[in-house]
Each structure stands twice: as C-alpha cells, then as structure tokens.
C-alpha cells in the first residue's frame, strides 16, 4: 500500500483555503493527478484520487498498455519495477502523476489452489513422449521457500519422490548422478513418500552432500519433510493432474541467482516412472530455477 493517500487530503485543504480566501477566482484550473495502488502478486488495483478531472489516461509502462478507466486493475506480465503514469484532465487542463510500481512476483501459497501460479511462466516442459508421468513444472522463489508446481499424467502419484538441487549453480561441485550425465552437481537431495490422503503427513528427508564431489553416496540428513517442506493435495489444472509443494530455504544454505534441479518419481515398488527434466539420456541435465 503506497502512502500517498494524504496527498489529496492536503490538496483538499489547499483548495478549501483557496476557495475561502478568494471566492471569486475560478479554481477549475486546479486539475491534479494522484493515485495509490495495492498489489497482490501480478494484479494491481489502482485507486484514483485526482482532483478536478473527468478524463483519465493511465500508462502502465508495459509495451504501450493504457487504460482510460477511473480506477483500473492491471495484471503486470512479469516481476519488475514499472513507472506508471496517470494523466488526469478536464477540458484544457491536465496534470500527470507518476509513481513506481514494484511487482515482486506471485503470492504463492501451498494450499492446493493453483490460481496463484496463473501468471507464472513454465520453467521447463518435457518433450512429448519423454518424462513419463511428469509433464511440466513452474518454479518460484519466495523469500523463505523454493516453490514448485508440477503438472503430470493421471499416474503421477509421488509414492516415492526424489529431488536434486544444485544450489551453488556449479555442476562441478556436489554429487553427480548418472541419471543426469550432462549436468548435475547436487548439494542437496530430497527423498520421501508423498501422502495423497494427508499431504502434511508425507514422510521423507532432505540430505546434504558431504563428499569430495563425484558419484559417491555421502549424504547427511539435514531436515525431515515435515520440518522443511509443505505439500498440498493433488488437484487438476490445465487439464492435467497437478500438485504444488515448497522447500524451506532455511535448510539449503546461501543461494543466489540460479539453482538447478532434477525431480523424479517412482511407484510404490520403486520402479521409476517419471522425471523432469527427462533423465537417463546422454543430454539429460538439471533445469535452471531462477531465484
Ligand atoms: Ca496455491
Ligand atoms: Ca553444485
């Protein structure tokens, strides 16, 4: 919430003073553009406090996107800082007010409602006929968590879930897995069992790699799923089975810029049935997750 609601109040006082001191003067030239806004993810609701105006032109600083509504709502296309301008006018008089709108991204909640991901682009999509049960993924880093949204086939179940994270964005450090021979280097791995009836009861652990680098299996548990992850129930979105979950950043150490990930699932008999990106090909490598 921007704190410029006081501006019109000041203007009203000024106007009252002008009116009371010089009743004979024409005050119609006091056209003044002012607005405030409230942002919820990419959606911003603007409130117009302009004075002595009856026409409005908003410029959202996005490829010429404009509006002539008094109090428009606008969905910004991506994270960023925008200089939004409002020109208010009446007759020959006009006034322009510019303010900075900062879009920090979606307000992701792990609740089984996928509308919070609506304006987030897919991070990675498997090719057709690749990846088995896992089809597409969206990612978003909030201040406290790495959030994942996965679309899969009706067989997606995460009876056994494995994820690998190259948290220093360096394939030369951490564990290299044969499943992603073109690039892995995982500092952390998660392994556990999603519980579709009671997602909060999903069991598993997050492990930190402590070996010299390479394919040795030197992992130490640093957190349980219950302590470091949030899951919600499966749902349906975009015609696919879908799920969202998050990993607390607190257990993953310092990260900046990009981390890379691979995510796999097996059925309850430990037969691997899905992966994103597609694993076990010569070109298989982790996918980037921009923080
Ligand atoms: Ca959600
Ligand atoms: Ca690494």
PDB file of C-alpha atoms in Angstrom, residues 3-12 32-34 97:
ATOM      1  CA  UNK A   3       1.302   6.082   1.433  1.00  0.00           C
ATOM      2  CA  UNK A   4       0.155   8.866  -0.806  1.00  0.00           C
ATOM      3  CA  UNK A   5      -3.437   8.963   0.347  1.00  0.00           C
ATOM      4  CA  UNK A   6      -2.525  12.082   2.326  1.00  0.00           C
ATOM      5  CA  UNK A   7      -1.742  13.975  -0.834  1.00  0.00           C
ATOM      6  CA  UNK A   8      -5.368  14.541  -1.843  1.00  0.00           C
ATOM      7  CA  UNK A   9      -6.208  15.450   1.735  1.00  0.00           C
ATOM      8  CA  UNK A  10      -3.538  18.153   1.599  1.00  0.00           C
ATOM      9  CA  UNK A  11      -4.912  19.215  -1.734  1.00  0.00           C
ATOM     10  CA  UNK A  12      -8.430  19.422  -0.350  1.00  0.00           C
ATOM     11  CA  UNK A  32      -4.324  17.407 -10.120  1.00  0.00           C
ATOM     12  CA  UNK A  33      -3.500  13.775 -10.868  1.00  0.00           C
ATOM     13  CA  UNK A  34      -2.867  11.448  -7.907  1.00  0.00           C
ATOM     14  CA  UNK A  97       1.379  11.911 -11.772  1.00  0.00           C
TER      15      UNK A  97
END
